[in-house]
Structure formats: C-alpha cells, structure tokens
PDB file of C-alpha atoms in Angstrom:
ATOM      1  CA  MET E 602     101.459 131.318 111.821  1.00  0.00           C
ATOM      2  CA  TRP E 603     100.985 127.729 110.665  1.00  0.00           C
ATOM      3  CA  HIS E 604     104.791 127.521 110.356  1.00  0.00           C
ATOM      4  CA  LEU E 605     105.254 127.835 114.126  1.00  0.00           C
ATOM      5  CA  LYS E 606     102.532 125.300 114.824  1.00  0.00           C
ATOM      6  CA  ALA E 607     104.055 122.893 112.316  1.00  0.00           C
ATOM      7  CA  ALA E 608     107.496 123.323 113.830  1.00  0.00           C
ATOM      8  CA  SER E 609     106.136 122.628 117.327  1.00  0.00           C
ATOM      9  CA  GLU E 610     104.620 119.403 116.040  1.00  0.00           C
ATOM     10  CA  GLY E 611     107.865 118.029 114.710  1.00  0.00           C
ATOM     11  CA  TYR E 612     107.967 119.448 111.206  1.00  0.00           C
ATOM     12  CA  ASN E 613     111.093 120.644 109.370  1.00  0.00           C
ATOM     13  CA  PRO E 614     113.054 123.435 111.165  1.00  0.00           C
ATOM     14  CA  ILE E 615     112.480 125.678 108.155  1.00  0.00           C
ATOM     15  CA  ASN E 616     108.924 126.068 109.436  1.00  0.00           C
ATOM     16  CA  ALA E 617     110.194 127.510 112.718  1.00  0.00           C
ATOM     17  CA  ILE E 618     112.387 130.060 110.940  1.00  0.00           C
ATOM     18  CA  ASN E 619     109.531 131.158 108.689  1.00  0.00           C
ATOM     19  CA  GLY E 620     107.160 131.280 111.624  1.00  0.00           C
ATOM     20  CA  ILE E 621     109.387 133.617 113.643  1.00  0.00           C
ATOM     21  CA  ALA E 622     109.923 135.859 110.624  1.00  0.00           C
ATOM     22  CA  GLU E 623     106.188 136.128 110.061  1.00  0.00           C
ATOM     23  CA  LEU E 624     105.830 137.727 113.507  1.00  0.00           C
ATOM     24  CA  ILE E 625     107.765 140.755 112.192  1.00  0.00           C
ATOM     25  CA  PRO E 626     105.168 142.846 110.328  1.00  0.00           C
ATOM     26  CA  ILE E 627     107.145 143.961 107.252  1.00  0.00           C
ATOM     27  CA  ILE E 628     109.085 140.734 106.818  1.00  0.00           C
ATOM     28  CA  GLY E 629     105.955 138.693 107.459  1.00  0.00           C
ATOM     29  CA  LEU E 630     104.076 140.568 104.747  1.00  0.00           C
ATOM     30  CA  LEU E 631     106.884 140.049 102.251  1.00  0.00           C
ATOM     31  CA  LEU E 632     107.079 136.354 103.088  1.00  0.00           C
ATOM     32  CA  SER E 633     103.372 135.836 102.624  1.00  0.00           C
ATOM     33  CA  GLN E 634     103.565 137.478  99.185  1.00  0.00           C
ATOM     34  CA  ILE E 635     106.529 135.505  97.836  1.00  0.00           C
ATOM     35  CA  GLU E 636     106.171 132.203  99.700  1.00  0.00           C
ATOM     36  CA  LYS E 637     104.103 130.577  96.961  1.00  0.00           C
ATOM     37  CA  THR E 638     106.952 131.012  94.470  1.00  0.00           C
ATOM     38  CA  LEU E 639     110.034 130.706  96.683  1.00  0.00           C
ATOM     39  CA  ALA E 640     108.882 128.259  99.356  1.00  0.00           C
ATOM     40  CA  PRO E 641     111.007 125.103  99.675  1.00  0.00           C
ATOM     41  CA  ILE E 642     109.585 121.933  98.195  1.00  0.00           C
ATOM     42  CA  SER E 643     110.811 118.371  98.351  1.00  0.00           C
ATOM     43  CA  PHE E 644     109.387 115.360  96.530  1.00  0.00           C
ATOM     44  CA  LYS E 645     110.416 112.572  94.200  1.00  0.00           C
ATOM     45  CA  VAL E 646     108.393 110.735  91.576  1.00  0.00           C
ATOM     46  CA  ILE E 647     108.473 107.051  92.528  1.00  0.00           C
ATOM     47  CA  LYS E 648     105.953 105.662  90.019  1.00  0.00           C
ATOM     48  CA  ALA E 649     105.399 107.339  86.658  1.00  0.00           C
ATOM     49  CA  GLY E 650     101.859 107.439  85.338  1.00  0.00           C
ATOM     50  CA  SER E 651      99.725 109.128  82.710  1.00  0.00           C
ATOM     51  CA  MET E 652      96.231 109.546  81.313  1.00  0.00           C
ATOM     52  CA  ASN E 653      97.286 108.195  77.930  1.00  0.00           C
ATOM     53  CA  GLU E 654      94.408 106.315  76.277  1.00  0.00           C
ATOM     54  CA  CYS E 655      91.857 108.582  77.967  1.00  0.00           C
ATOM     55  CA  ILE E 656      90.563 109.610  74.526  1.00  0.00           C
ATOM     56  CA  GLY E 657      88.230 107.238  72.732  1.00  0.00           C
ATOM     57  CA  PRO E 658      84.905 105.393  72.764  1.00  0.00           C
ATOM     58  CA  ILE E 659      83.230 104.043  75.892  1.00  0.00           C
ATOM     59  CA  ASP E 660      81.276 100.897  76.697  1.00  0.00           C
ATOM     60  CA  LYS E 661      77.838 102.529  76.762  1.00  0.00           C
ATOM     61  CA  ALA E 662      76.044  99.554  78.298  1.00  0.00           C
ATOM     62  CA  HIS E 663      78.499  99.517  81.191  1.00  0.00           C
ATOM     63  CA  ALA E 664      78.283 103.319  81.549  1.00  0.00           C
ATOM     64  CA  LEU E 665      74.511 103.077  81.860  1.00  0.00           C
ATOM     65  CA  ASN E 666      74.984 100.445  84.542  1.00  0.00           C
ATOM     66  CA  VAL E 667      77.385 102.732  86.427  1.00  0.00           C
ATOM     67  CA  CYS E 668      74.765 105.497  86.314  1.00  0.00           C
ATOM     68  CA  ASP E 669      72.223 103.060  87.746  1.00  0.00           C
ATOM     69  CA  ILE E 670      74.585 102.119  90.584  1.00  0.00           C
ATOM     70  CA  LEU E 671      75.292 105.778  91.393  1.00  0.00           C
ATOM     71  CA  ASN E 672      71.626 106.787  91.286  1.00  0.00           C
ATOM     72  CA  LYS E 673      70.630 103.919  93.588  1.00  0.00           C
ATOM     73  CA  GLU E 674      72.976 105.314  96.253  1.00  0.00           C
ATOM     74  CA  LYS E 675      70.717 108.384  96.382  1.00  0.00           C
ATOM     75  CA  THR E 676      73.324 110.906  97.540  1.00  0.00           C
ATOM     76  CA  THR E 677      71.489 114.012  98.734  1.00  0.00           C
ATOM     77  CA  GLY E 678      71.500 116.760  96.124  1.00  0.00           C
ATOM     78  CA  VAL E 679      73.035 114.689  93.313  1.00  0.00           C
ATOM     79  CA  ARG E 680      71.807 112.684  90.346  1.00  0.00           C
ATOM     80  CA  PHE E 681      73.364 111.094  87.226  1.00  0.00           C
ATOM     81  CA  PRO E 682      70.997 111.574  84.253  1.00  0.00           C
ATOM     82  CA  LYS E 683      71.535 108.878  81.620  1.00  0.00           C
ATOM     83  CA  ASN E 684      70.538 111.215  78.805  1.00  0.00           C
ATOM     84  CA  LEU E 685      73.755 113.175  79.425  1.00  0.00           C
ATOM     85  CA  LEU E 686      75.990 110.217  78.548  1.00  0.00           C
ATOM     86  CA  ILE E 687      78.254 110.801  75.558  1.00  0.00           C
ATOM     87  CA  PRO E 688      79.517 108.000  73.244  1.00  0.00           C
ATOM     88  CA  GLY E 689      83.162 108.704  73.901  1.00  0.00           C
ATOM     89  CA  LEU E 690      85.683 111.015  75.542  1.00  0.00           C
ATOM     90  CA  LYS E 691      87.425 113.477  73.277  1.00  0.00           C
ATOM     91  CA  ASP E 692      90.133 116.070  73.701  1.00  0.00           C
ATOM     92  CA  GLY E 693      88.994 119.652  74.083  1.00  0.00           C
ATOM     93  CA  ILE E 694      89.058 122.863  76.071  1.00  0.00           C
ATOM     94  CA  LEU E 695      86.753 121.449  78.739  1.00  0.00           C
ATOM     95  CA  LEU E 696      88.979 118.443  79.462  1.00  0.00           C
ATOM     96  CA  LEU E 697      86.302 116.077  78.131  1.00  0.00           C
ATOM     97  CA  GLY E 698      89.072 113.569  77.530  1.00  0.00           C
ATOM     98  CA  GLY E 699      90.298 113.486  81.128  1.00  0.00           C
ATOM     99  CA  THR E 700      89.736 110.436  83.317  1.00  0.00           C
ATOM    100  CA  CYS E 701      91.204 111.918  86.491  1.00  0.00           C
ATOM    101  CA  SER E 702      88.252 111.251  88.805  1.00  0.00           C
ATOM    102  CA  ALA E 703      87.753 107.667  87.666  1.00  0.00           C
ATOM    103  CA  MET E 704      91.468 106.937  88.065  1.00  0.00           C
ATOM    104  CA  SER E 705      91.963 108.834  91.335  1.00  0.00           C
ATOM    105  CA  PHE E 706      88.969 107.301  93.110  1.00  0.00           C
ATOM    106  CA  ASP E 707      89.988 103.820  91.950  1.00  0.00           C
ATOM    107  CA  PHE E 708      93.545 104.442  93.161  1.00  0.00           C
ATOM    108  CA  ALA E 709      92.324 105.560  96.588  1.00  0.00           C
ATOM    109  CA  ASP E 710      89.950 102.602  96.909  1.00  0.00           C
ATOM    110  CA  ARG E 711      92.615 100.066  95.985  1.00  0.00           C
ATOM    111  CA  TYR E 712      95.123 101.651  98.343  1.00  0.00           C
ATOM    112  CA  LEU E 713      92.713 101.472 101.279  1.00  0.00           C
ATOM    113  CA  ARG E 714      91.992  97.813 100.537  1.00  0.00           C
ATOM    114  CA  LEU E 715      95.641  96.848 100.080  1.00  0.00           C
ATOM    115  CA  ARG E 716      96.673  98.769 103.189  1.00  0.00           C
ATOM    116  CA  LYS E 717      94.650  96.397 105.378  1.00  0.00           C
ATOM    117  CA  THR E 718      97.215  93.643 104.809  1.00  0.00           C
ATOM    118  CA  HIS E 719     100.296  95.397 103.413  1.00  0.00           C
ATOM    119  CA  SER E 720     102.601  98.277 104.300  1.00  0.00           C
ATOM    120  CA  SER E 721     102.140 101.612 102.591  1.00  0.00           C
ATOM    121  CA  GLU E 722     105.307 101.037 100.547  1.00  0.00           C
ATOM    122  CA  ILE E 723     104.116  97.663  99.249  1.00  0.00           C
ATOM    123  CA  ALA E 724     100.652  99.040  98.465  1.00  0.00           C
ATOM    124  CA  ILE E 725     102.074 101.959  96.487  1.00  0.00           C
ATOM    125  CA  THR E 726     104.506  99.704  94.626  1.00  0.00           C
ATOM    126  CA  ALA E 727     101.701  97.359  93.615  1.00  0.00           C
ATOM    127  CA  LEU E 728      99.383 100.157  92.512  1.00  0.00           C
ATOM    128  CA  GLY E 729     101.940 102.147  90.581  1.00  0.00           C
ATOM    129  CA  ASP E 730     102.249  99.567  87.832  1.00  0.00           C
ATOM    130  CA  GLU E 731      98.465  99.438  87.336  1.00  0.00           C
ATOM    131  CA  PHE E 732      98.015 103.147  86.634  1.00  0.00           C
ATOM    132  CA  LYS E 733     100.579 103.791  83.917  1.00  0.00           C
ATOM    133  CA  THR E 734      97.810 104.714  81.465  1.00  0.00           C
ATOM    134  CA  SER E 735      94.066 105.177  81.308  1.00  0.00           C
ATOM    135  CA  SER E 736      91.786 102.617  79.638  1.00  0.00           C
ATOM    136  CA  VAL E 737      88.321 101.992  78.227  1.00  0.00           C
ATOM    137  CA  VAL E 738      87.232 100.995  81.749  1.00  0.00           C
ATOM    138  CA  PHE E 739      88.264 104.377  83.144  1.00  0.00           C
ATOM    139  CA  ARG E 740      86.808 106.225  80.129  1.00  0.00           C
ATOM    140  CA  THR E 741      83.488 104.458  80.620  1.00  0.00           C
ATOM    141  CA  ARG E 742      83.355 105.170  84.335  1.00  0.00           C
ATOM    142  CA  GLN E 743      84.381 108.784  83.798  1.00  0.00           C
ATOM    143  CA  ALA E 744      81.632 109.249  81.208  1.00  0.00           C
ATOM    144  CA  ALA E 745      79.112 108.160  83.844  1.00  0.00           C
ATOM    145  CA  PHE E 746      80.691 110.477  86.428  1.00  0.00           C
ATOM    146  CA  ASN E 747      80.521 113.362  83.938  1.00  0.00           C
ATOM    147  CA  THR E 748      76.716 113.244  83.938  1.00  0.00           C
ATOM    148  CA  ILE E 749      76.688 114.413  87.567  1.00  0.00           C
ATOM    149  CA  SER E 750      74.058 117.095  88.130  1.00  0.00           C
ATOM    150  CA  LYS E 751      72.170 118.901  90.876  1.00  0.00           C
ATOM    151  CA  ASN E 752      69.020 117.274  92.152  1.00  0.00           C
ATOM    152  CA  HIS E 753      66.806 120.307  92.640  1.00  0.00           C
ATOM    153  CA  HIS E 754      64.084 118.171  94.241  1.00  0.00           C
ATOM    154  CA  ASN E 755      66.432 117.136  97.050  1.00  0.00           C
ATOM    155  CA  PRO E 756      69.116 119.843  97.365  1.00  0.00           C
ATOM    156  CA  SER E 757      72.347 119.496  99.321  1.00  0.00           C
ATOM    157  CA  ASP E 758      73.703 122.058 101.782  1.00  0.00           C
ATOM    158  CA  ASP E 759      77.227 121.407 100.412  1.00  0.00           C
ATOM    159  CA  PHE E 760      77.026 120.392  96.763  1.00  0.00           C
ATOM    160  CA  GLY E 761      80.824 120.270  96.350  1.00  0.00           C
ATOM    161  CA  LYS E 762      81.112 117.680  99.097  1.00  0.00           C
ATOM    162  CA  ALA E 763      78.040 115.854  97.823  1.00  0.00           C
ATOM    163  CA  LYS E 764      79.580 115.481  94.358  1.00  0.00           C
ATOM    164  CA  ILE E 765      82.665 113.747  95.743  1.00  0.00           C
ATOM    165  CA  GLN E 766      80.512 111.553  97.998  1.00  0.00           C
ATOM    166  CA  ALA E 767      78.243 110.591  95.095  1.00  0.00           C
ATOM    167  CA  MET E 768      81.122 109.436  92.881  1.00  0.00           C
ATOM    168  CA  LEU E 769      82.926 107.667  95.727  1.00  0.00           C
ATOM    169  CA  ALA E 770      79.724 105.702  96.362  1.00  0.00           C
ATOM    170  CA  PHE E 771      80.654 103.582  93.343  1.00  0.00           C
ATOM    171  CA  HIS E 772      83.452 102.176  95.541  1.00  0.00           C
ATOM    172  CA  LYS E 773      81.330 102.175  98.718  1.00  0.00           C
ATOM    173  CA  ARG E 774      83.534 104.920 100.151  1.00  0.00           C
ATOM    174  CA  LYS E 775      82.505 108.003 102.130  1.00  0.00           C
ATOM    175  CA  VAL E 776      83.621 111.581 102.674  1.00  0.00           C
ATOM    176  CA  VAL E 777      84.489 111.917 106.363  1.00  0.00           C
ATOM    177  CA  GLU E 778      85.307 115.619 106.400  1.00  0.00           C
ATOM    178  CA  ALA E 779      85.693 118.442 103.883  1.00  0.00           C
ATOM    179  CA  SER E 780      88.041 121.402 104.099  1.00  0.00           C
ATOM    180  CA  GLU E 781      87.200 124.993 103.419  1.00  0.00           C
ATOM    181  CA  HIS E 782      87.790 126.339  99.904  1.00  0.00           C
ATOM    182  CA  ILE E 783      91.358 127.210  98.943  1.00  0.00           C
ATOM    183  CA  TYR E 784      91.770 129.980  96.381  1.00  0.00           C
ATOM    184  CA  LEU E 785      95.164 129.027  94.977  1.00  0.00           C
ATOM    185  CA  PRO E 786      96.287 132.383  93.482  1.00  0.00           C
ATOM    186  CA  HIS E 787      95.706 134.121  96.828  1.00  0.00           C
ATOM    187  CA  SER E 788      98.804 135.043  98.841  1.00  0.00           C
ATOM    188  CA  SER E 789      97.489 133.171 101.895  1.00  0.00           C
ATOM    189  CA  SER E 790      96.862 129.872 100.075  1.00  0.00           C
ATOM    190  CA  VAL E 791     100.051 128.185 101.335  1.00  0.00           C
ATOM    191  CA  GLU E 792      99.147 129.097 104.901  1.00  0.00           C
ATOM    192  CA  LYS E 793      95.597 127.813 104.421  1.00  0.00           C
ATOM    193  CA  ILE E 794      96.846 124.488 103.032  1.00  0.00           C
ATOM    194  CA  GLY E 795      99.192 124.208 106.005  1.00  0.00           C
ATOM    195  CA  LYS E 796      96.354 124.750 108.480  1.00  0.00           C
ATOM    196  CA  ILE E 797      94.200 122.155 106.736  1.00  0.00           C
ATOM    197  CA  LEU E 798      97.010 119.599 106.772  1.00  0.00           C
ATOM    198  CA  ASN E 799      97.559 120.258 110.476  1.00  0.00           C
ATOM    199  CA  ARG E 800      93.966 119.121 110.924  1.00  0.00           C
ATOM    200  CA  PHE E 801      94.130 116.290 108.370  1.00  0.00           C
ATOM    201  CA  GLN E 802      97.224 114.631 109.825  1.00  0.00           C
ATOM    202  CA  GLN E 803      96.601 111.044 108.732  1.00  0.00           C
ATOM    203  CA  GLY E 804      94.452 109.342 106.132  1.00  0.00           C
ATOM    204  CA  VAL E 805      93.550 109.265 102.461  1.00  0.00           C
ATOM    205  CA  PHE E 806      92.299 112.473 100.863  1.00  0.00           C
ATOM    206  CA  VAL E 807      90.678 113.439  97.583  1.00  0.00           C
ATOM    207  CA  ILE E 808      91.790 116.849  96.321  1.00  0.00           C
ATOM    208  CA  ARG E 809      89.442 118.430  93.819  1.00  0.00           C
ATOM    209  CA  SER E 810      90.430 121.614  91.966  1.00  0.00           C
ATOM    210  CA  ILE E 811      87.773 123.307  89.831  1.00  0.00           C
ATOM    211  CA  GLN E 812      86.809 126.303  87.761  1.00  0.00           C
ATOM    212  CA  GLU E 813      83.507 127.303  89.307  1.00  0.00           C
ATOM    213  CA  ALA E 814      80.413 128.098  87.230  1.00  0.00           C
ATOM    214  CA  GLU E 815      76.649 128.438  87.568  1.00  0.00           C
ATOM    215  CA  ASN E 816      75.516 125.287  85.825  1.00  0.00           C
ATOM    216  CA  GLN E 817      74.234 121.774  86.554  1.00  0.00           C
ATOM    217  CA  LYS E 818      77.468 120.759  88.284  1.00  0.00           C
ATOM    218  CA  ASP E 819      78.737 124.125  89.625  1.00  0.00           C
ATOM    219  CA  GLU E 820      81.914 123.865  87.556  1.00  0.00           C
ATOM    220  CA  VAL E 821      83.270 124.178  84.042  1.00  0.00           C
ATOM    221  CA  GLN E 822      86.161 121.789  84.502  1.00  0.00           C
ATOM    222  CA  GLY E 823      88.358 120.312  87.198  1.00  0.00           C
ATOM    223  CA  HIS E 824      91.047 117.885  88.233  1.00  0.00           C
ATOM    224  CA  SER E 825      91.025 115.156  90.902  1.00  0.00           C
ATOM    225  CA  THR E 826      94.133 113.915  92.717  1.00  0.00           C
ATOM    226  CA  ILE E 827      94.871 111.899  95.861  1.00  0.00           C
ATOM    227  CA  LEU E 828      96.959 112.689  98.941  1.00  0.00           C
ATOM    228  CA  ILE E 829      97.958 109.870 101.292  1.00  0.00           C
ATOM    229  CA  ARG E 830      99.365 110.570 104.765  1.00  0.00           C
ATOM    230  CA  ASP E 831     100.242 107.233 106.316  1.00  0.00           C
ATOM    231  CA  GLY E 832     102.481 107.287 109.375  1.00  0.00           C
ATOM    232  CA  GLU E 833     105.740 108.944 108.316  1.00  0.00           C
ATOM    233  CA  LYS E 834     104.991 108.395 104.633  1.00  0.00           C
ATOM    234  CA  GLN E 835     103.250 110.891 102.368  1.00  0.00           C
ATOM    235  CA  TYR E 836     102.257 110.171  98.776  1.00  0.00           C
ATOM    236  CA  TYR E 837     100.579 112.269  96.116  1.00  0.00           C
ATOM    237  CA  TYR E 838      98.862 110.618  93.155  1.00  0.00           C
ATOM    238  CA  ASP E 839      98.191 112.681  90.038  1.00  0.00           C
ATOM    239  CA  PRO E 840      96.669 110.582  87.220  1.00  0.00           C
ATOM    240  CA  GLY E 841      98.567 112.676  84.691  1.00  0.00           C
ATOM    241  CA  LYS E 842     101.982 112.142  86.287  1.00  0.00           C
ATOM    242  CA  GLY E 843     101.955 109.189  88.666  1.00  0.00           C
ATOM    243  CA  VAL E 844     102.904 108.852  92.343  1.00  0.00           C
ATOM    244  CA  SER E 845     105.264 111.219  94.160  1.00  0.00           C
ATOM    245  CA  GLU E 846     106.597 110.843  97.687  1.00  0.00           C
ATOM    246  CA  ILE E 847     106.586 114.109  99.650  1.00  0.00           C
ATOM    247  CA  GLU E 848     109.242 114.658 102.305  1.00  0.00           C
ATOM    248  CA  SER E 849     107.979 115.412 105.803  1.00  0.00           C
ATOM    249  CA  GLY E 850     108.219 119.112 106.567  1.00  0.00           C
ATOM    250  CA  TYR E 851     107.401 120.209 103.030  1.00  0.00           C
ATOM    251  CA  GLU E 852     103.763 119.110 102.857  1.00  0.00           C
ATOM    252  CA  ALA E 853     102.023 122.455 102.389  1.00  0.00           C
ATOM    253  CA  THR E 854     104.525 124.073 100.053  1.00  0.00           C
ATOM    254  CA  THR E 855     104.901 120.988  97.864  1.00  0.00           C
ATOM    255  CA  LEU E 856     101.161 120.390  97.627  1.00  0.00           C
ATOM    256  CA  HIS E 857     100.684 124.076  96.844  1.00  0.00           C
ATOM    257  CA  LYS E 858     103.191 123.761  93.988  1.00  0.00           C
ATOM    258  CA  PHE E 859     101.271 120.845  92.480  1.00  0.00           C
ATOM    259  CA  LEU E 860      97.897 122.585  92.760  1.00  0.00           C
ATOM    260  CA  ARG E 861      99.186 125.920  91.484  1.00  0.00           C
ATOM    261  CA  GLU E 862     100.528 124.108  88.431  1.00  0.00           C
ATOM    262  CA  HIS E 863      97.058 122.715  87.745  1.00  0.00           C
ATOM    263  CA  SER E 864      95.582 126.174  88.285  1.00  0.00           C
ATOM    264  CA  ARG E 865      97.907 127.786  85.745  1.00  0.00           C
ATOM    265  CA  ILE E 866      97.488 125.101  83.076  1.00  0.00           C
ATOM    266  CA  TRP E 867      93.719 124.594  83.223  1.00  0.00           C
ATOM    267  CA  ASN E 868      92.419 127.727  84.958  1.00  0.00           C
ATOM    268  CA  ILE E 869      91.097 125.775  87.958  1.00  0.00           C
ATOM    269  CA  PRO E 870      91.896 128.158  90.832  1.00  0.00           C
ATOM    270  CA  SER E 871      89.650 126.776  93.589  1.00  0.00           C
ATOM    271  CA  ALA E 872      90.438 123.586  95.521  1.00  0.00           C
ATOM    272  CA  ARG E 873      89.122 121.580  98.466  1.00  0.00           C
ATOM    273  CA  ILE E 874      90.501 118.603 100.341  1.00  0.00           C
ATOM    274  CA  TYR E 875      88.188 115.741 101.358  1.00  0.00           C
ATOM    275  CA  LYS E 876      89.122 113.068 103.895  1.00  0.00           C
ATOM    276  CA  ILE E 877      87.634 109.716 102.869  1.00  0.00           C
ATOM    277  CA  SER E 878      87.196 106.277 104.364  1.00  0.00           C
TER     278      SER E 878
END
C-alpha cells in the first residue's frame, strides 16, 4: 500500500500503478513476492569511492584517545574498552579490515557542516574527492569504534540505536529517530523501506546493516552507509563504492537493491535507518 501513498505525495507514477495492482489479492501477492527482484531502480554513480587502504596498522596512541573521547560522552548502555584495541586492521571473514563506519560518519558530519553554507550539489562535489580511499586516520578511528561493547552496569533500552549514537558522539552528532528493523530477505522489505522513507522525508540518515549475534556488540559484522534526502536531491554514500544520486520515485526500490546486495555478499540481513542531526 505504500505505493499508493507515495503516488499521492508526488512520487513516480509507477507507484500508483503498483499500488492499484496490490489491491487485487492474487496480483498483489505475486507483486509482493517478485518486487524485490523486478522492481524498477534508477540511480547514477556521481563520485567513485572505495575502502582501499583500509588494511594496515593504526596509530595506537590516537586510537586510545578516540576511546577516551567516546567514553567521556557516556552514552547509555555503551562503552569502549581500551583492552579490545587491536594493532591494525586486517582482511578476514569478519570484515576486520572495513572502515565503513569511520568513513560514513565522517562523510555525514562533513556534509552537514558544508550544507550550512553551500548547496547540496556543491557539498557532494567537494566531499566526493576526499573519500576516494580509506586511510590510517580512518583505520585508527575504526579500530576504536570496533571496541564498542555493552555496558551491563547501565543498560540501554535500544542497544542498536545506542551504538550508532555512541559512535556519532565523536562528531558531536545525535540520533534523532530510529526506524524499525528491516529483514531484507523478507518479501515485505521493499514495502517496509517505502513506509520508513515516507516518514523520513528529509534529512541525513545512517543505515546500518548487520548480522545479529549474542555477544558484546549484538552483531558479528555489519556495514554502515549514508542516505541524504535534501529537497529534490537524494544521495547514497557507500564507502566501498562512492556517492550515487537516486532519482525521485525510485527511493525504496533502489535503496532495497543496495542493501540486498550487502546482505548477499556479507550475510548481513537486518538493517535499520537512523535520522541524525
């Protein structure tokens, strides 16, 4: 039903057609089952980027300082134990070499600062050239982020949200609102993304996809990306690929494509969207 709502709010006419079809029981069921593979998408990569150079040693002294900064923020339910710091990021099954959170949060912070005095196009153009690769700075910050753990002495009611808030505190940013969980392989995941985006019309959003687990951080591995909805412009930043511009009317299906790709590659089927400021 999100198609009809989207169409009524000025989205692409395709939404209206899909919405009407979904009212017919048999056709609606078929559409919901195949939409995630056949749904129209529309985007173009406008700034290439990568996580090259994400493997290697860190600046341990700086990483310890980052842990101190994060712990001083005292986010409810979260702590960053220094004894969990590792000397460097390396490639492996658990994505220990990834710097996605460090890069994504830095990208979002810089965009929000640049946007105060520049258009969205100028801000994206300026940022794109600065995120072509990772670096020792991002490796070091990511190593500090990777120590994130539950604080059992001061538990959080929403540890997933608290984790994002705790890491964003490095940039003095906050989580304004968190979406419900999206299980990407489920047939209703496109519809759920559409409903969330109808609520999160404008702003900058962290998208965190994870493989859940019962451990100190409630996950085995994950991937962080950024969605920007600024006026008529929509951008998606993936540290592994760069910045893409998403055409209006294709928000849910295109975002679903990106997230499903992450899910297939890294087995990270659960995602949430966090509006930040």
